[in-house]
């Protein structure tokens, strides 16, 4: 019998050096301690699934439940605990990236719409509230087409590249609509795909300058990517916004799997969650040094120290086109806000302005300023139109508990007539209200909102605020109803919220739903005669005891 580590084994936490490396580089590589036969079984089981169908994708774990042994390994739980804090949870989105005779994949950051939408389509969350886990169940040398990543890319907005891609996406969307109107069927049908290829090729031929610009903007990222090579059982945990993609083609005749799991932080940091003394970030001359230092301080729940800088130089960098130096300047101005009001004023002026590139970068500095910027944000929120209100609320939510003085405004915004404002307000409550005397009834309206993403964000907020809500069952009926909502995000966060609330009523609803929703990808397997070989594709049952 194969022995597996029990989930009760203590997590093996990262040390200071490993945690600093994650903050700076954006990833950490681990090695599973499960036996080779386990990874062989996982590879065989994954081969039998359909990556894009019901037997795979978000249903991957129910189809191969033995993968949970890997996620429960002390080395894996320790790294995730160090990065996301105790009480992190496994997100309902997961995906097996299957490669067989494929080609290299364009570098990208994953769509962040699983639980949060980037304001302006560009401002993502730097603070580590989400992380991804990549798992190889087979040896993955270069010829197998490994995943590629760009170290230190997780905080960089890539403003020029994303603007160029946005323009290209506008063309793609227009072509898709034209094709569907022309042929009366989906642009992803065989005929639609054929027309799509023809028109894209024509566009590329007729717009060589546009395509050359896009290639030039992509080139530095392509040059900086590295292949994530590894033996079977290699696990890599990356910041959610890491730039990544398939490094190269799989040139073998063998399948390559890379199983991706997404994990979510439950609570804002109240101190270091890793094993170390969490000393201050060392002196660093890198343009992104202030970003790393602020992220490190957030993880260890520490306020920044005072530093010297020249305001004219900082403002020039803040307004410059270079993403790295602009971010460094924004974080420097934000971290020094309680000593240098003129720096905070400069950040807020740009954040509240109309220049997309400048306001995105300035927003990170406003977040770094923390409580110092909240009064001005609240003041601006009172007179803001819906677009600006969503941006302000997004920043308040990113600031988290230091923005608690804005809770009245955030609560009011959950009833705003604009759906986007309601979405960000419901989400922001989940971070800002931590550690306060929170009234659970505030989330009753958002949990019943007509918009699916408002409900999703309210369920996420409920899960995060379970300690503040305590044993009250006010929200259990709404969460129970949302278990049968049409949107899988609403269902996914609602079941998580019920489990986090933990009252007898909440647990009963959760258990009843999970008992009914569980399924077996190989029906009638119980009819197999004793001693007969398992049907093809079925993972051999293994006990942990």
Short mmCIF file of C-alpha atoms in Angstrom, two decimals:
data_model
loop_
_atom_site.label_atom_id
_atom_site.label_comp_id
_atom_site.label_asym_id
_atom_site.label_seq_id
_atom_site.Cartn_x
_atom_site.Cartn_y
_atom_site.Cartn_z
CA UNK A 1 0.00 0.00 0.00
CA UNK A 2 1.28 3.46 -0.90
CA UNK A 3 1.49 5.82 2.05
CA UNK A 4 0.49 9.45 1.64
CA UNK A 5 0.98 12.40 4.01
CA UNK A 6 -2.04 13.11 6.16
CA UNK A 7 -3.58 16.59 5.81
CA UNK A 8 -3.08 17.01 9.56
CA UNK A 9 0.72 17.06 9.15
CA UNK A 10 2.03 20.56 9.89
CA UNK A 11 2.72 22.75 6.86
CA UNK A 12 6.37 23.26 5.95
CA UNK A 13 6.60 27.04 5.83
CA UNK A 14 8.93 29.08 3.64
CA UNK A 15 11.85 30.85 5.28
CA UNK A 16 12.73 34.55 4.89
CA UNK A 17 14.96 33.97 1.88
CA UNK A 18 12.34 31.95 -0.02
CA UNK A 19 9.59 34.43 0.81
CA UNK A 20 11.71 37.40 -0.26
CA UNK A 21 12.46 35.58 -3.49
CA UNK A 22 8.73 35.08 -4.11
CA UNK A 23 7.99 38.77 -3.48
CA UNK A 24 10.78 39.80 -5.85
CA UNK A 25 10.77 37.12 -8.57
CA UNK A 26 7.08 36.21 -8.37
CA UNK A 27 7.44 32.44 -8.06
CA UNK A 28 8.77 29.58 -5.95
CA UNK A 29 9.57 26.04 -7.15
CA UNK A 30 8.78 23.03 -4.95
CA UNK A 31 9.23 19.28 -5.30
CA UNK A 32 6.43 16.90 -4.40
CA UNK A 33 7.47 14.13 -2.04
CA UNK A 34 4.83 11.73 -3.32
CA UNK A 35 6.18 8.61 -5.05
CA UNK A 36 6.74 8.38 -8.80
CA UNK A 37 3.84 5.95 -9.14
CA UNK A 38 1.47 8.68 -7.90
CA UNK A 39 2.53 11.09 -10.65
CA UNK A 40 2.33 8.29 -13.23
CA UNK A 41 -1.27 7.64 -12.18
CA UNK A 42 -2.10 11.34 -12.36
CA UNK A 43 -0.68 11.52 -15.87
CA UNK A 44 -2.71 8.52 -17.01
CA UNK A 45 -5.90 9.85 -15.42
CA UNK A 46 -5.44 13.30 -16.97
CA UNK A 47 -4.84 11.77 -20.40
CA UNK A 48 -8.39 10.41 -20.29
CA UNK A 49 -10.03 13.78 -19.58
CA UNK A 50 -11.37 16.43 -21.94
CA UNK A 51 -9.54 19.69 -21.26
CA UNK A 52 -12.40 21.88 -22.45
CA UNK A 53 -15.35 19.61 -21.76
CA UNK A 54 -17.31 18.58 -18.66
CA UNK A 55 -14.72 15.90 -17.84
CA UNK A 56 -12.00 18.38 -17.06
CA UNK A 57 -11.45 22.13 -16.66
CA UNK A 58 -13.32 23.28 -13.51
CA UNK A 59 -14.48 19.67 -12.98
CA UNK A 60 -10.90 18.42 -13.06
CA UNK A 61 -10.62 17.73 -9.34
CA UNK A 62 -13.87 15.71 -9.05
CA UNK A 63 -12.65 13.68 -12.04
CA UNK A 64 -9.23 13.04 -10.46
CA UNK A 65 -9.84 13.55 -6.73
CA UNK A 66 -6.53 11.92 -5.85
CA UNK A 67 -4.88 15.20 -6.91
CA UNK A 68 -5.97 16.47 -3.49
CA UNK A 69 -3.11 14.43 -1.97
CA UNK A 70 -0.67 16.70 -3.80
CA UNK A 71 -2.44 19.86 -2.64
CA UNK A 72 -2.37 18.56 0.95
CA UNK A 73 1.37 17.87 1.02
CA UNK A 74 3.12 19.75 3.86
CA UNK A 75 5.56 21.39 1.43
CA UNK A 76 2.70 22.67 -0.74
CA UNK A 77 0.49 23.79 2.13
CA UNK A 78 3.48 25.43 3.77
CA UNK A 79 4.32 27.51 0.71
CA UNK A 80 0.69 28.51 0.16
CA UNK A 81 0.27 29.40 3.84
CA UNK A 82 3.43 31.52 3.73
CA UNK A 83 2.24 33.37 0.62
CA UNK A 84 -1.53 33.62 1.20
CA UNK A 85 -1.77 33.30 4.97
CA UNK A 86 -3.46 30.62 7.07
CA UNK A 87 -6.98 29.81 5.99
CA UNK A 88 -6.34 30.31 2.25
CA UNK A 89 -8.75 28.41 0.07
CA UNK A 90 -8.73 26.48 -3.16
CA UNK A 91 -10.53 28.50 -5.81
CA UNK A 92 -13.13 26.68 -7.90
CA UNK A 93 -11.28 27.49 -11.15
CA UNK A 94 -8.67 24.98 -12.28
CA UNK A 95 -7.39 23.85 -15.67
CA UNK A 96 -5.20 21.18 -17.22
CA UNK A 97 -3.00 22.69 -19.93
CA UNK A 98 -2.50 19.80 -22.29
CA UNK A 99 0.20 19.95 -24.97
CA UNK A 100 0.69 17.46 -27.79
CA UNK A 101 2.27 18.66 -31.04
CA UNK A 102 1.48 22.22 -29.97
CA UNK A 103 3.44 25.39 -30.58
CA UNK A 104 4.72 28.13 -28.28
CA UNK A 105 2.00 30.25 -26.71
CA UNK A 106 1.83 34.04 -26.64
CA UNK A 107 2.93 35.49 -23.31
CA UNK A 108 0.08 36.86 -21.23
CA UNK A 109 -1.30 37.55 -17.81
CA UNK A 110 -4.33 35.43 -16.97
CA UNK A 111 -7.71 37.11 -17.17
CA UNK A 112 -8.39 38.37 -13.67
CA UNK A 113 -12.16 38.00 -13.91
CA UNK A 114 -12.30 34.91 -11.69
CA UNK A 115 -12.94 37.04 -8.63
CA UNK A 116 -11.90 40.58 -9.55
CA UNK A 117 -12.01 42.75 -12.64
CA UNK A 118 -9.15 45.14 -13.36
CA UNK A 119 -10.36 48.73 -13.34
CA UNK A 120 -9.80 50.32 -16.75
CA UNK A 121 -8.88 46.82 -17.92
CA UNK A 122 -5.35 47.51 -16.67
CA UNK A 123 -5.04 48.12 -12.90
CA UNK A 124 -4.56 44.74 -11.29
CA UNK A 125 -3.97 43.99 -7.61
CA UNK A 126 -0.30 43.81 -6.60
CA UNK A 127 -0.92 42.55 -3.08
CA UNK A 128 -0.87 38.77 -2.90
CA UNK A 129 -4.53 37.89 -2.63
CA UNK A 130 -4.41 35.28 -5.40
CA UNK A 131 -1.76 32.78 -6.46
CA UNK A 132 -1.55 29.99 -9.03
CA UNK A 133 -0.06 26.53 -8.64
CA UNK A 134 1.42 24.73 -11.66
CA UNK A 135 1.94 20.95 -11.40
CA UNK A 136 3.77 18.63 -13.78
CA UNK A 137 2.74 14.95 -13.45
CA UNK A 138 5.47 13.97 -15.95
CA UNK A 139 9.12 14.84 -16.56
CA UNK A 140 9.07 18.08 -18.54
CA UNK A 141 12.31 18.85 -20.40
CA UNK A 142 12.49 21.54 -23.07
CA UNK A 143 11.31 19.22 -25.85
CA UNK A 144 8.04 18.60 -23.95
CA UNK A 145 6.98 22.26 -24.30
CA UNK A 146 7.26 23.51 -20.70
CA UNK A 147 5.48 26.54 -19.33
CA UNK A 148 7.51 29.73 -19.62
CA UNK A 149 7.43 32.63 -17.18
CA UNK A 150 8.94 36.11 -17.03
CA UNK A 151 10.42 36.64 -13.55
CA UNK A 152 9.68 40.00 -11.90
CA UNK A 153 6.81 40.66 -14.31
CA UNK A 154 3.98 40.29 -11.81
CA UNK A 155 3.72 43.97 -10.83
CA UNK A 156 4.41 45.57 -14.22
CA UNK A 157 1.31 46.89 -16.05
CA UNK A 158 2.93 46.82 -19.54
CA UNK A 159 0.97 49.93 -20.49
CA UNK A 160 2.19 50.38 -24.07
CA UNK A 161 1.86 46.68 -24.92
CA UNK A 162 -1.61 46.37 -23.40
CA UNK A 163 -2.76 49.50 -25.28
CA UNK A 164 -1.57 48.01 -28.58
CA UNK A 165 -3.24 44.70 -27.77
CA UNK A 166 -6.44 46.52 -26.88
CA UNK A 167 -6.53 48.10 -30.34
CA UNK A 168 -5.95 44.71 -31.96
CA UNK A 169 -8.67 43.14 -29.81
CA UNK A 170 -11.09 45.84 -30.95
CA UNK A 171 -10.41 44.77 -34.54
CA UNK A 172 -10.86 41.10 -33.61
CA UNK A 173 -14.19 41.81 -31.92
CA UNK A 174 -15.39 43.81 -34.92
CA UNK A 175 -14.41 41.02 -37.31
CA UNK A 176 -16.15 38.44 -35.13
CA UNK A 177 -19.41 40.40 -35.21
CA UNK A 178 -19.15 40.93 -38.98
CA UNK A 179 -18.59 37.23 -39.61
CA UNK A 180 -21.50 36.18 -37.41
CA UNK A 181 -23.80 38.70 -39.12
CA UNK A 182 -22.61 37.49 -42.53
CA UNK A 183 -22.93 33.72 -42.07
CA UNK A 184 -25.58 33.59 -39.35
CA UNK A 185 -23.55 31.33 -37.09
CA UNK A 186 -20.76 31.51 -34.55
CA UNK A 187 -17.38 32.86 -35.60
CA UNK A 188 -15.97 29.75 -33.89
CA UNK A 189 -17.79 27.36 -36.23
CA UNK A 190 -15.64 25.70 -38.92
CA UNK A 191 -16.79 28.22 -41.54
CA UNK A 192 -16.40 31.09 -39.08
CA UNK A 193 -12.84 30.06 -38.18
CA UNK A 194 -11.92 29.87 -41.86
CA UNK A 195 -13.19 33.42 -42.48
CA UNK A 196 -11.49 34.58 -39.27
CA UNK A 197 -8.11 33.31 -40.46
CA UNK A 198 -8.54 34.90 -43.90
CA UNK A 199 -9.41 38.32 -42.50
CA UNK A 200 -6.72 38.27 -39.85
CA UNK A 201 -4.12 37.42 -42.49
CA UNK A 202 -5.41 40.25 -44.66
CA UNK A 203 -5.27 42.66 -41.72
CA UNK A 204 -1.68 41.66 -40.95
CA UNK A 205 -0.68 42.10 -44.59
CA UNK A 206 -2.38 45.50 -44.88
CA UNK A 207 -1.09 46.83 -41.52
CA UNK A 208 2.60 45.92 -41.34
CA UNK A 209 3.48 48.91 -39.16
CA UNK A 210 0.88 47.97 -36.55
CA UNK A 211 2.08 44.38 -36.42
CA UNK A 212 5.72 45.48 -36.29
CA UNK A 213 4.91 47.78 -33.35
CA UNK A 214 3.21 44.95 -31.49
CA UNK A 215 6.13 42.61 -32.15
CA UNK A 216 8.61 45.23 -30.92
CA UNK A 217 6.62 45.73 -27.71
CA UNK A 218 6.44 41.96 -27.17
CA UNK A 219 10.13 41.33 -27.83
CA UNK A 220 11.57 42.37 -24.42
CA UNK A 221 9.15 40.04 -22.67
CA UNK A 222 9.90 37.16 -25.01
CA UNK A 223 13.62 37.71 -24.44
CA UNK A 224 13.17 37.63 -20.67
CA UNK A 225 11.07 34.46 -20.42
CA UNK A 226 12.56 31.31 -18.95
CA UNK A 227 11.38 27.68 -19.27
CA UNK A 228 10.04 26.00 -16.14
CA UNK A 229 11.74 22.63 -16.56
CA UNK A 230 11.24 19.89 -14.02
CA UNK A 231 10.82 16.25 -13.15
CA UNK A 232 7.46 14.65 -12.49
CA UNK A 233 6.13 16.15 -9.27
CA UNK A 234 7.51 19.64 -9.86
CA UNK A 235 5.20 22.26 -8.37
CA UNK A 236 5.58 25.98 -9.06
CA UNK A 237 3.59 28.61 -7.18
CA UNK A 238 3.38 31.98 -8.94
CA UNK A 239 1.85 35.37 -8.27
CA UNK A 240 -1.46 35.48 -10.14
CA UNK A 241 -0.28 38.28 -12.44
CA UNK A 242 2.92 36.59 -13.57
CA UNK A 243 3.50 36.91 -17.33
CA UNK A 244 3.57 33.36 -18.66
CA UNK A 245 2.77 31.09 -21.60
CA UNK A 246 3.90 27.83 -23.16
CA UNK A 247 7.65 28.33 -23.66
CA UNK A 248 7.98 26.17 -26.77
CA UNK A 249 6.33 23.44 -28.77
CA UNK A 250 6.01 19.90 -27.50
CA UNK A 251 8.10 18.18 -30.16
CA UNK A 252 7.68 14.67 -28.75
CA UNK A 253 4.92 12.16 -29.41
CA UNK A 254 4.06 12.12 -25.70
CA UNK A 255 1.42 14.15 -23.93
CA UNK A 256 2.43 16.96 -21.59
CA UNK A 257 0.13 18.09 -18.77
CA UNK A 258 0.45 21.20 -16.65
CA UNK A 259 -2.34 21.30 -14.08
CA UNK A 260 -3.16 24.79 -12.86
CA UNK A 261 -4.94 25.47 -9.57
CA UNK A 262 -5.91 28.91 -8.31
CA UNK A 263 -5.78 29.82 -4.61
CA UNK A 264 -7.26 32.80 -2.75
CA UNK A 265 -6.24 34.67 0.38
CA UNK A 266 -8.85 34.64 3.13
CA UNK A 267 -7.68 37.36 5.54
CA UNK A 268 -5.47 40.42 5.25
CA UNK A 269 -2.03 39.91 6.86
CA UNK A 270 -1.67 40.59 10.58
CA UNK A 271 1.97 39.49 10.67
CA UNK A 272 4.42 37.20 8.86
CA UNK A 273 2.85 33.86 7.90
CA UNK A 274 6.19 32.25 7.07
CA UNK A 275 9.04 30.93 9.19
CA UNK A 276 11.57 33.72 9.76
CA UNK A 277 12.29 36.97 11.57
CA UNK A 278 10.78 39.07 8.76
CA UNK A 279 13.47 41.73 8.96
CA UNK A 280 13.00 44.91 6.90
CA UNK A 281 13.58 44.66 3.15
CA UNK A 282 17.28 45.15 2.36
CA UNK A 283 18.50 48.24 0.51
CA UNK A 284 17.79 47.84 -3.19
CA UNK A 285 18.69 50.06 -6.17
CA UNK A 286 16.40 48.28 -8.62
CA UNK A 287 13.62 50.54 -10.02
CA UNK A 288 11.09 48.05 -8.64
CA UNK A 289 12.75 48.01 -5.22
CA UNK A 290 10.09 50.28 -3.64
CA UNK A 291 7.38 47.92 -4.95
CA UNK A 292 9.06 44.87 -3.41
CA UNK A 293 9.66 46.70 -0.13
CA UNK A 294 6.02 47.80 0.14
CA UNK A 295 4.77 44.30 -0.70
CA UNK A 296 7.10 42.79 1.91
CA UNK A 297 5.89 45.31 4.51
CA UNK A 298 2.27 44.47 3.69
CA UNK A 299 2.95 40.76 4.16
CA UNK A 300 4.59 41.36 7.54
CA UNK A 301 1.96 43.95 8.56
CA UNK A 302 4.53 46.66 9.04
CA UNK A 303 4.51 50.37 8.22
CA UNK A 304 7.23 51.79 5.97
CA UNK A 305 10.14 53.77 7.31
CA UNK A 306 11.13 57.23 6.23
CA UNK A 307 13.53 57.65 3.31
CA UNK A 308 15.11 60.49 1.37
CA UNK A 309 14.15 61.23 -2.23
CA UNK A 310 14.10 64.18 -4.63
CA UNK A 311 10.57 65.25 -5.48
CA UNK A 312 11.31 66.61 -9.00
CA UNK A 313 13.03 63.37 -10.00
CA UNK A 314 10.22 61.28 -8.51
CA UNK A 315 7.57 63.25 -10.41
CA UNK A 316 9.49 62.95 -13.68
CA UNK A 317 9.70 59.19 -13.19
CA UNK A 318 6.03 58.98 -12.19
CA UNK A 319 4.98 60.65 -15.44
CA UNK A 320 7.45 58.76 -17.61
CA UNK A 321 6.71 55.97 -20.06
CA UNK A 322 8.94 53.39 -18.37
CA UNK A 323 6.69 51.14 -16.28
CA UNK A 324 9.42 50.09 -13.86
CA UNK A 325 10.63 53.54 -12.86
CA UNK A 326 7.08 54.94 -12.82
CA UNK A 327 5.94 52.21 -10.43
CA UNK A 328 8.98 52.70 -8.22
CA UNK A 329 8.25 56.43 -8.01
CA UNK A 330 4.57 55.84 -7.23
CA UNK A 331 5.39 53.47 -4.39
CA UNK A 332 8.05 55.81 -3.01
CA UNK A 333 5.64 58.76 -2.96
CA UNK A 334 2.92 56.60 -1.40
CA UNK A 335 5.15 55.11 1.29
CA UNK A 336 6.31 58.60 2.32
CA UNK A 337 2.83 60.14 2.25
CA UNK A 338 2.55 60.72 6.00
CA UNK A 339 5.75 62.80 5.88
CA UNK A 340 5.42 64.37 2.43
CA UNK A 341 1.89 65.59 1.72
CA UNK A 342 3.03 67.05 -1.62
CA UNK A 343 3.82 63.54 -2.84
CA UNK A 344 0.36 62.29 -1.90
CA UNK A 345 -1.19 65.33 -3.60
CA UNK A 346 0.71 64.50 -6.79
CA UNK A 347 -0.51 60.90 -6.70
CA UNK A 348 -4.13 61.86 -6.10
CA UNK A 349 -4.09 64.51 -8.81
CA UNK A 350 -3.01 61.91 -11.34
CA UNK A 351 -5.23 59.15 -9.99
CA UNK A 352 -8.32 61.36 -10.24
CA UNK A 353 -7.34 62.58 -13.72
CA UNK A 354 -8.19 61.41 -17.22
CA UNK A 355 -4.82 60.09 -18.39
CA UNK A 356 -5.24 56.30 -18.26
CA UNK A 357 -1.56 55.42 -18.09
CA UNK A 358 -0.78 57.92 -15.35
CA UNK A 359 -3.81 57.18 -13.21
CA UNK A 360 -3.17 53.43 -13.25
CA UNK A 361 0.37 53.89 -11.95
CA UNK A 362 -0.66 56.59 -9.46
CA UNK A 363 -3.32 54.27 -8.03
CA UNK A 364 -0.63 51.91 -6.77
CA UNK A 365 1.00 54.79 -4.93
CA UNK A 366 -2.32 55.79 -3.38
CA UNK A 367 -2.76 52.21 -2.14
CA UNK A 368 0.77 52.29 -0.69
CA UNK A 369 -0.14 55.52 1.14
CA UNK A 370 -2.80 53.56 3.05
CA UNK A 371 -4.83 55.45 5.63
CA UNK A 372 -3.21 58.79 4.74
CA UNK A 373 -5.07 58.94 1.42
CA UNK A 374 -8.48 57.74 2.59
CA UNK A 375 -10.03 61.14 3.55
CA UNK A 376 -9.28 62.58 0.10
CA UNK A 377 -10.62 59.46 -1.61
CA UNK A 378 -13.87 59.62 0.38
CA UNK A 379 -14.22 63.32 -0.41
CA UNK A 380 -13.78 62.63 -4.12
CA UNK A 381 -16.23 59.72 -3.95
CA UNK A 382 -19.07 61.98 -2.81
CA UNK A 383 -19.07 63.88 -6.12
CA UNK A 384 -17.81 61.16 -8.45
CA UNK A 385 -19.60 59.85 -11.51
CA UNK A 386 -20.01 56.08 -11.79
CA UNK A 387 -16.73 55.47 -13.63
CA UNK A 388 -14.65 57.42 -11.12
CA UNK A 389 -16.58 55.97 -8.19
CA UNK A 390 -15.67 52.44 -9.29
CA UNK A 391 -11.99 53.40 -9.50
CA UNK A 392 -12.01 54.99 -6.05
CA UNK A 393 -13.83 52.06 -4.46
CA UNK A 394 -11.40 49.63 -6.09
CA UNK A 395 -8.48 51.46 -4.46
CA UNK A 396 -10.22 51.60 -1.07
CA UNK A 397 -10.75 47.85 -1.25
CA UNK A 398 -7.09 47.34 -2.09
CA UNK A 399 -6.03 49.49 0.88
CA UNK A 400 -8.05 47.15 3.09
CA UNK A 401 -8.60 47.62 6.85
CA UNK A 402 -6.77 50.99 6.99
CA UNK A 403 -9.67 52.33 4.88
CA UNK A 404 -12.26 51.40 7.54
CA UNK A 405 -13.32 55.06 7.89
CA UNK A 406 -14.87 54.71 4.41
CA UNK A 407 -17.21 51.84 5.37
CA UNK A 408 -20.28 54.08 5.45
CA UNK A 409 -19.64 55.15 1.86
CA UNK A 410 -18.85 51.62 0.74
CA UNK A 411 -22.04 50.31 2.31
CA UNK A 412 -24.05 53.01 0.56
CA UNK A 413 -22.38 52.19 -2.75
CA UNK A 414 -23.72 48.61 -2.66
CA UNK A 415 -27.07 50.18 -3.58
CA UNK A 416 -25.71 52.42 -6.37
CA UNK A 417 -27.69 52.46 -9.61
CA UNK A 418 -24.57 51.64 -11.63
CA UNK A 419 -23.84 47.92 -11.61
CA UNK A 420 -20.08 48.35 -11.83
CA UNK A 421 -20.04 50.49 -8.70
CA UNK A 422 -22.07 47.85 -6.87
CA UNK A 423 -19.63 45.15 -7.96
CA UNK A 424 -16.57 46.92 -6.59
CA UNK A 425 -18.36 48.02 -3.42
CA UNK A 426 -19.42 44.46 -2.54
CA UNK A 427 -15.90 43.19 -3.11
CA UNK A 428 -14.26 46.04 -1.15
CA UNK A 429 -16.31 45.30 1.95
CA UNK A 430 -14.60 41.91 2.21
CA UNK A 431 -11.20 43.48 2.87
CA UNK A 432 -12.00 46.87 4.40
CA UNK A 433 -14.42 45.56 7.05
CA UNK A 434 -12.02 42.98 8.48
CA UNK A 435 -11.47 43.62 12.18
CA UNK A 436 -14.54 45.84 12.54
CA UNK A 437 -17.96 45.35 14.15
CA UNK A 438 -19.58 44.41 10.87
CA UNK A 439 -23.33 44.12 10.36
CA UNK A 440 -23.97 41.06 8.19
CA UNK A 441 -27.22 42.56 6.91
CA UNK A 442 -25.13 44.93 4.78
CA UNK A 443 -24.46 42.00 2.44
CA UNK A 444 -28.07 40.80 2.23
CA UNK A 445 -28.90 43.15 -0.63
CA UNK A 446 -25.79 42.40 -2.70
CA UNK A 447 -26.33 38.65 -2.26
CA UNK A 448 -29.74 39.07 -3.90
CA UNK A 449 -28.64 41.58 -6.56
CA UNK A 450 -29.92 41.10 -10.11
CA UNK A 451 -26.33 41.11 -11.36
CA UNK A 452 -24.40 37.85 -11.07
CA UNK A 453 -21.04 39.48 -10.37
CA UNK A 454 -22.44 41.59 -7.55
CA UNK A 455 -23.70 38.36 -5.98
CA UNK A 456 -20.34 36.71 -6.60
CA UNK A 457 -18.41 39.52 -4.95
CA UNK A 458 -20.84 39.62 -2.03
CA UNK A 459 -20.38 35.88 -1.48
CA UNK A 460 -16.59 36.35 -1.57
CA UNK A 461 -16.91 39.18 0.95
CA UNK A 462 -19.08 36.96 3.17
CA UNK A 463 -16.43 34.24 3.13
CA UNK A 464 -13.71 36.73 4.04
CA UNK A 465 -15.78 38.32 6.80
CA UNK A 466 -16.88 35.07 8.47
CA UNK A 467 -15.03 35.94 11.73
CA UNK A 468 -16.82 39.31 11.90
CA UNK A 469 -20.21 37.76 11.11
CA UNK A 470 -19.69 35.07 13.74
CA UNK A 471 -22.41 32.50 14.36
CA UNK A 472 -25.22 34.58 12.88
CA UNK A 473 -27.32 32.89 10.21
CA UNK A 474 -28.81 36.01 8.62
CA UNK A 475 -27.13 35.34 5.28
CA UNK A 476 -27.56 31.56 5.16
CA UNK A 477 -30.91 31.63 3.25
CA UNK A 478 -29.49 33.92 0.55
CA UNK A 479 -26.34 31.82 0.23
CA UNK A 480 -28.41 28.63 0.08
CA UNK A 481 -30.45 30.09 -2.78
CA UNK A 482 -27.29 31.13 -4.60
CA UNK A 483 -26.02 27.54 -4.60
CA UNK A 484 -28.42 27.03 -7.52
CA UNK A 485 -27.65 30.28 -9.35
CA UNK A 486 -26.91 29.99 -13.07
CA UNK A 487 -23.43 31.56 -12.73
CA UNK A 488 -20.77 29.12 -11.50
CA UNK A 489 -18.85 31.94 -9.78
CA UNK A 490 -21.87 32.65 -7.60
CA UNK A 491 -22.23 28.96 -6.76
CA UNK A 492 -18.52 28.58 -6.08
CA UNK A 493 -18.20 31.46 -3.63
CA UNK A 494 -21.52 30.73 -1.95
CA UNK A 495 -20.47 27.22 -0.95
CA UNK A 496 -17.17 28.62 0.30
CA UNK A 497 -18.97 31.28 2.34
CA UNK A 498 -21.26 28.71 3.95
CA UNK A 499 -18.29 26.58 4.96
CA UNK A 500 -16.46 29.61 6.33
CA UNK A 501 -19.45 30.78 8.38
CA UNK A 502 -19.38 27.41 10.06
CA UNK A 503 -22.62 27.61 12.05
CA UNK A 504 -24.64 24.37 12.29
CA UNK A 505 -27.21 25.76 9.84
CA UNK A 506 -24.55 26.89 7.35
CA UNK A 507 -22.68 23.58 7.57
CA UNK A 508 -25.88 21.61 7.09
CA UNK A 509 -26.79 23.54 3.92
CA UNK A 510 -23.24 23.15 2.58
CA UNK A 511 -23.06 19.43 3.31
CA UNK A 512 -26.46 18.70 1.78
CA UNK A 513 -25.52 20.58 -1.38
CA UNK A 514 -22.10 18.95 -1.71
CA UNK A 515 -23.57 15.49 -1.12
CA UNK A 516 -26.06 16.04 -3.92
CA UNK A 517 -23.57 17.72 -6.27
CA UNK A 518 -20.77 15.15 -6.03
CA UNK A 519 -20.45 12.92 -9.06
CA UNK A 520 -18.42 10.05 -10.44
CA UNK A 521 -16.97 10.35 -13.96
CA UNK A 522 -17.20 6.56 -14.32
CA UNK A 523 -20.80 5.60 -13.50
CA UNK A 524 -21.64 2.06 -12.42
CA UNK A 525 -18.01 1.35 -11.52
CA UNK A 526 -19.39 -0.46 -8.48
CA UNK A 527 -20.61 -3.20 -10.82
CA UNK A 528 -17.03 -4.25 -11.59
CA UNK A 529 -16.51 -7.82 -10.31
CA UNK A 530 -14.13 -8.31 -7.41
CA UNK A 531 -10.57 -8.70 -8.64
CA UNK A 532 -11.32 -7.39 -12.14
CA UNK A 533 -8.99 -4.67 -13.51
CA UNK A 534 -10.27 -1.12 -13.14
CA UNK A 535 -11.86 0.40 -16.26
CA UNK A 536 -9.48 2.44 -18.39
CA UNK A 537 -9.05 5.97 -17.07
CA UNK A 538 -10.09 5.21 -13.51
CA UNK A 539 -7.56 6.15 -10.87
CA UNK A 540 -6.81 3.27 -8.51
CA UNK A 541 -8.43 3.82 -5.15
CA UNK A 542 -5.95 4.47 -2.36
CA UNK A 543 -6.56 4.80 1.34
CA UNK A 544 -4.74 7.33 3.50
CA UNK A 545 -4.98 5.19 6.63
#
